[in-house]
Amino acid sequence: MQRKVPRINRFSQLVRSFRVIRLLLWTLWVIYRERRRVVRARERGNYEVQPNIEVLIDVLVAFRQTAIKLGVLMIKLGQFMSTRADLLPERALAVLASLQDEVPPEPFEHVERAIEAEYNKPVKEIFSHIEPTCAAAASLGQVHKAVLAKTGETVAVKVQRPNIDQLVTMDLNSLRFVIWIIKRFVDTNFIDLQGFYREFRRTVYEEIDFVTEAANAKRFKEMFKDDQTVYIPNVYEEYITRRVLVIEWIDGIKLNDYAALDAAKINRLEVATRTVKAYFYQFFEAGFFHADPHPGNIFVKAGSSPDEPVVAFLDFGMVGSITKGMKRSMRDIFIGFITRDAHMMVGALARLGFIGEGANPVAIEKAIAMILEQYHGVTLGQMREMEMDDIMQDIVNLLYGQPFRIPAQFAFTGRAVGTLVGVSTGLAPTFNFIEVAAPYARSFMGLDANSARETMQEVLTQLLENGKVLLSLPRSVESLITRIDSGQMEVKLSNFPNVRGRRGRNTNTAGVAIATSGGGRIALFFMFLASMGGGIYLTNLHLNAPGWFCLGLAGLTALGTILKR
């Protein structure tokens, strides 16, 4: 038995392409225009300029309404833009956030046709029963509850929407055309539309391949196999295809169904804690995370007691990963934050892909320095008392007001964290997000007991390398001065007039010689200050080995200064 899904005719394709191009051209132009105005103003030091929020909201409301009518990729594009704090300010992002809950389901006739086309047999031979009403509808597919004819097990059947490949190709071509038009006529250095397209395209093609989703689910199953607080449903290998996926049915309570959780007498604070801990394990330890944590994808199952709930994750189409190289750069950002080194943070952000080639690093460094100044001296205890929403707001404002571009993985991470903050606060207003995050962050940054030795070795190696340079600095300076005094090297100062004395000697050059004649002692003095400061700072962080190395280096430079006399 072979049942084919009807294709979209040429006229319908043209009409849809015209509507999509018109929608995208206006939406992306307004997004670009408002962000350009804000970024350019802040590069000039004017931090009072704000985007026209009302115009942005009007455009995005119109986009959302049309996207729901067009369906499929336009809904997914709206959801993708709702993760991009580099493209839209916070209030505008909120307009698109509800798209996940507004997706209309396809008729059940399509579901039957798609299943029979994939398995080449009648639906009744595969499922003894399948619910005609969908349990959940997403932009690219929908889920129905069913019972396997072979085993009698209750399962969830995920089926792609009709003509998904054709629609995705058409709409991606329209999006690429609109981006080409915008890039042809305006300067887009501060907003990477081409990168946005590539990331969106890759994400979509990964999500419409249910074979990939099944592999993701199995990987999560392996990750949490020893964790009794988290449950990952089983995948039925026999029924995996590119367009249909059969997975274990989960009976549970949605994460945001507070009334049902209370009726079941489940400890909501423990639910929030276990959910957030599961995500921090994914972020900081596994480096592989569930990138779509809206409440419809997280269920709560009853455990051995109301205080021992089990958190079940669903829908593994959108995932993110954090590589070792990314972790190293993230550590640099953290170290730059605690040492108030904006330059170090900018370098790490550039390595992670947040800063494009045309960006102004000086302006970005200045903006980051302002944020560092705002949080300077704030202790962990004080951070625990701060509202996480306020911190997130500062980060969003920084991303939007500067020429940052968020790589897809970090867009997913930001979206996941933002969703978790809202969900955990709704579950338990007393839940302390930072308190739970702190141990994972310390471990990730190498500040816990298990990673302290590795961290100290890295710091010591870096200090040794820097120490070699510092120890050779006085000798190099003295060699330079000797060459200047002997006439082997000429120093030219272009910003000063060439005034000559009675003996025909350049007085500027003489001034340099006078100022640098004690260069060896000056270099040793600055080396002493740097080593002493570094030693005190590292010992305060309980990094004793590198700290004492710096203090010892300070002692050697002090001795060198005395001997120079």
mmCIF file of C-alpha atoms in Angstrom, residues 76-206:
data_model
loop_
_atom_site.group_PDB
_atom_site.id
_atom_site.type_symbol
_atom_site.label_atom_id
_atom_site.label_comp_id
_atom_site.label_asym_id
_atom_site.label_seq_id
_atom_site.Cartn_x
_atom_site.Cartn_y
_atom_site.Cartn_z
ATOM 1 C CA LYS A 76 9.780 28.513 13.343
ATOM 2 C CA LEU A 77 11.490 31.720 12.161
ATOM 3 C CA GLY A 78 9.501 33.752 14.686
ATOM 4 C CA GLN A 79 10.500 31.333 17.450
ATOM 5 C CA PHE A 80 14.125 31.534 16.327
ATOM 6 C CA MET A 81 14.076 35.350 16.375
ATOM 7 C CA SER A 82 12.584 35.254 19.885
ATOM 8 C CA THR A 83 15.945 33.837 21.074
ATOM 9 C CA ARG A 84 18.020 36.615 19.489
ATOM 10 C CA ALA A 85 18.678 39.390 21.977
ATOM 11 C CA ASP A 86 21.202 40.765 19.480
ATOM 12 C CA LEU A 87 18.371 41.525 17.019
ATOM 13 C CA LEU A 88 15.523 42.683 19.250
ATOM 14 C CA PRO A 89 15.088 44.411 22.628
ATOM 15 C CA GLU A 90 13.376 42.524 25.453
ATOM 16 C CA ARG A 91 9.817 43.829 25.002
ATOM 17 C CA ALA A 92 9.917 43.015 21.302
ATOM 18 C CA LEU A 93 11.233 39.499 21.986
ATOM 19 C CA ALA A 94 8.213 38.878 24.212
ATOM 20 C CA VAL A 95 5.868 39.452 21.243
ATOM 21 C CA LEU A 96 7.296 36.392 19.468
ATOM 22 C CA ALA A 97 7.676 34.201 22.551
ATOM 23 C CA SER A 98 4.016 33.096 22.491
ATOM 24 C CA LEU A 99 4.224 31.652 18.966
ATOM 25 C CA GLN A 100 4.910 28.196 20.422
ATOM 26 C CA ASP A 101 1.417 28.142 21.957
ATOM 27 C CA GLU A 102 -0.457 29.398 18.891
ATOM 28 C CA VAL A 103 0.352 26.692 16.334
ATOM 29 C CA PRO A 104 -2.836 25.177 14.859
ATOM 30 C CA PRO A 105 -2.836 21.374 14.275
ATOM 31 C CA GLU A 106 -3.174 19.681 10.907
ATOM 32 C CA PRO A 107 -6.303 17.557 10.172
ATOM 33 C CA PHE A 108 -6.102 13.925 11.310
ATOM 34 C CA GLU A 109 -6.482 12.827 7.688
ATOM 35 C CA HIS A 110 -2.962 14.088 7.032
ATOM 36 C CA VAL A 111 -1.608 12.126 9.997
ATOM 37 C CA GLU A 112 -3.058 8.858 8.665
ATOM 38 C CA ARG A 113 -1.780 9.593 5.160
ATOM 39 C CA ALA A 114 1.738 10.421 6.401
ATOM 40 C CA ILE A 115 1.978 7.290 8.574
ATOM 41 C CA GLU A 116 0.821 4.995 5.764
ATOM 42 C CA ALA A 117 3.216 6.662 3.299
ATOM 43 C CA GLU A 118 6.165 6.091 5.653
ATOM 44 C CA TYR A 119 5.446 2.506 6.714
ATOM 45 C CA ASN A 120 3.725 1.369 3.502
ATOM 46 C CA LYS A 121 0.908 -0.328 5.410
ATOM 47 C CA PRO A 122 -2.489 0.688 6.895
ATOM 48 C CA VAL A 123 -2.472 2.596 10.162
ATOM 49 C CA LYS A 124 -4.488 -0.152 11.916
ATOM 50 C CA GLU A 125 -1.713 -2.668 11.277
ATOM 51 C CA ILE A 126 0.746 -0.464 13.148
ATOM 52 C CA PHE A 127 -1.433 1.021 15.900
ATOM 53 C CA SER A 128 -4.434 -0.718 17.418
ATOM 54 C CA HIS A 129 -5.654 2.733 18.416
ATOM 55 C CA ILE A 130 -4.581 6.299 17.671
ATOM 56 C CA GLU A 131 -6.202 9.439 19.074
ATOM 57 C CA PRO A 132 -7.577 11.673 16.286
ATOM 58 C CA THR A 133 -7.051 14.781 18.446
ATOM 59 C CA CYS A 134 -3.396 15.760 18.692
ATOM 60 C CA ALA A 135 -1.773 15.963 22.113
ATOM 61 C CA ALA A 136 0.643 18.709 21.027
ATOM 62 C CA ALA A 137 1.185 20.780 17.877
ATOM 63 C CA ALA A 138 4.477 22.418 16.895
ATOM 64 C CA SER A 139 5.580 24.382 13.845
ATOM 65 C CA LEU A 140 7.099 21.391 12.034
ATOM 66 C CA GLY A 141 5.032 18.481 13.365
ATOM 67 C CA GLN A 142 2.433 17.262 15.836
ATOM 68 C CA VAL A 143 2.032 14.444 18.367
ATOM 69 C CA HIS A 144 -0.781 11.896 18.764
ATOM 70 C CA LYS A 145 -1.298 9.322 21.512
ATOM 71 C CA ALA A 146 -1.483 5.732 20.209
ATOM 72 C CA VAL A 147 -1.226 2.066 21.170
ATOM 73 C CA LEU A 148 1.189 -0.252 19.335
ATOM 74 C CA ALA A 149 -0.630 -3.147 17.675
ATOM 75 C CA LYS A 150 2.330 -5.498 18.195
ATOM 76 C CA THR A 151 2.970 -4.977 21.929
ATOM 77 C CA GLY A 152 0.015 -3.016 23.311
ATOM 78 C CA GLU A 153 2.331 -0.304 24.656
ATOM 79 C CA THR A 154 1.078 3.276 24.836
ATOM 80 C CA VAL A 155 3.259 5.554 22.701
ATOM 81 C CA ALA A 156 3.538 9.071 21.348
ATOM 82 C CA VAL A 157 3.543 9.313 17.544
ATOM 83 C CA LYS A 158 5.244 12.417 16.158
ATOM 84 C CA VAL A 159 4.326 13.171 12.537
ATOM 85 C CA GLN A 160 5.705 15.891 10.262
ATOM 86 C CA ARG A 161 3.378 18.426 8.718
ATOM 87 C CA PRO A 162 2.448 17.896 5.029
ATOM 88 C CA ASN A 163 4.882 19.024 2.296
ATOM 89 C CA ILE A 164 7.419 20.018 4.923
ATOM 90 C CA ASP A 165 10.461 19.622 2.640
ATOM 91 C CA GLN A 166 8.868 21.659 -0.148
ATOM 92 C CA LEU A 167 7.718 24.434 2.198
ATOM 93 C CA VAL A 168 11.074 24.636 3.976
ATOM 94 C CA THR A 169 12.963 24.936 0.671
ATOM 95 C CA MET A 170 10.591 27.622 -0.648
ATOM 96 C CA ASP A 171 10.667 29.749 2.493
ATOM 97 C CA LEU A 172 14.426 29.446 2.985
ATOM 98 C CA ASN A 173 14.952 30.620 -0.594
ATOM 99 C CA SER A 174 12.676 33.601 0.106
ATOM 100 C CA LEU A 175 14.584 34.421 3.306
ATOM 101 C CA ARG A 176 17.934 34.211 1.497
ATOM 102 C CA PHE A 177 16.627 36.511 -1.271
ATOM 103 C CA VAL A 178 15.448 39.143 1.227
ATOM 104 C CA ILE A 179 18.795 39.081 3.050
ATOM 105 C CA TRP A 180 20.584 39.480 -0.288
ATOM 106 C CA ILE A 181 18.505 42.585 -1.077
ATOM 107 C CA ILE A 182 19.179 44.177 2.328
ATOM 108 C CA LYS A 183 22.925 43.445 2.185
ATOM 109 C CA ARG A 184 23.132 44.871 -1.336
ATOM 110 C CA PHE A 185 21.809 48.293 -0.370
ATOM 111 C CA VAL A 186 22.815 48.880 3.263
ATOM 112 C CA ASP A 187 25.827 48.386 5.526
ATOM 113 C CA THR A 188 25.257 45.282 7.675
ATOM 114 C CA ASN A 189 28.633 45.014 9.443
ATOM 115 C CA PHE A 190 27.069 45.106 12.907
ATOM 116 C CA ILE A 191 24.311 42.601 12.154
ATOM 117 C CA ASP A 192 25.297 39.274 10.610
ATOM 118 C CA LEU A 193 22.218 38.439 8.546
ATOM 119 C CA GLN A 194 24.097 35.849 6.509
ATOM 120 C CA GLY A 195 25.213 34.091 9.676
ATOM 121 C CA PHE A 196 21.654 34.301 10.989
ATOM 122 C CA TYR A 197 20.429 32.574 7.821
ATOM 123 C CA ARG A 198 23.049 29.810 8.007
ATOM 124 C CA GLU A 199 22.293 29.043 11.652
ATOM 125 C CA PHE A 200 18.536 29.055 11.093
ATOM 126 C CA ARG A 201 18.833 26.826 8.036
ATOM 127 C CA ARG A 202 21.007 24.309 9.885
ATOM 128 C CA THR A 203 18.650 24.256 12.876
ATOM 129 C CA VAL A 204 15.589 23.657 10.709
ATOM 130 C CA TYR A 205 17.117 20.813 8.702
ATOM 131 C CA GLU A 206 18.278 19.115 11.891
#
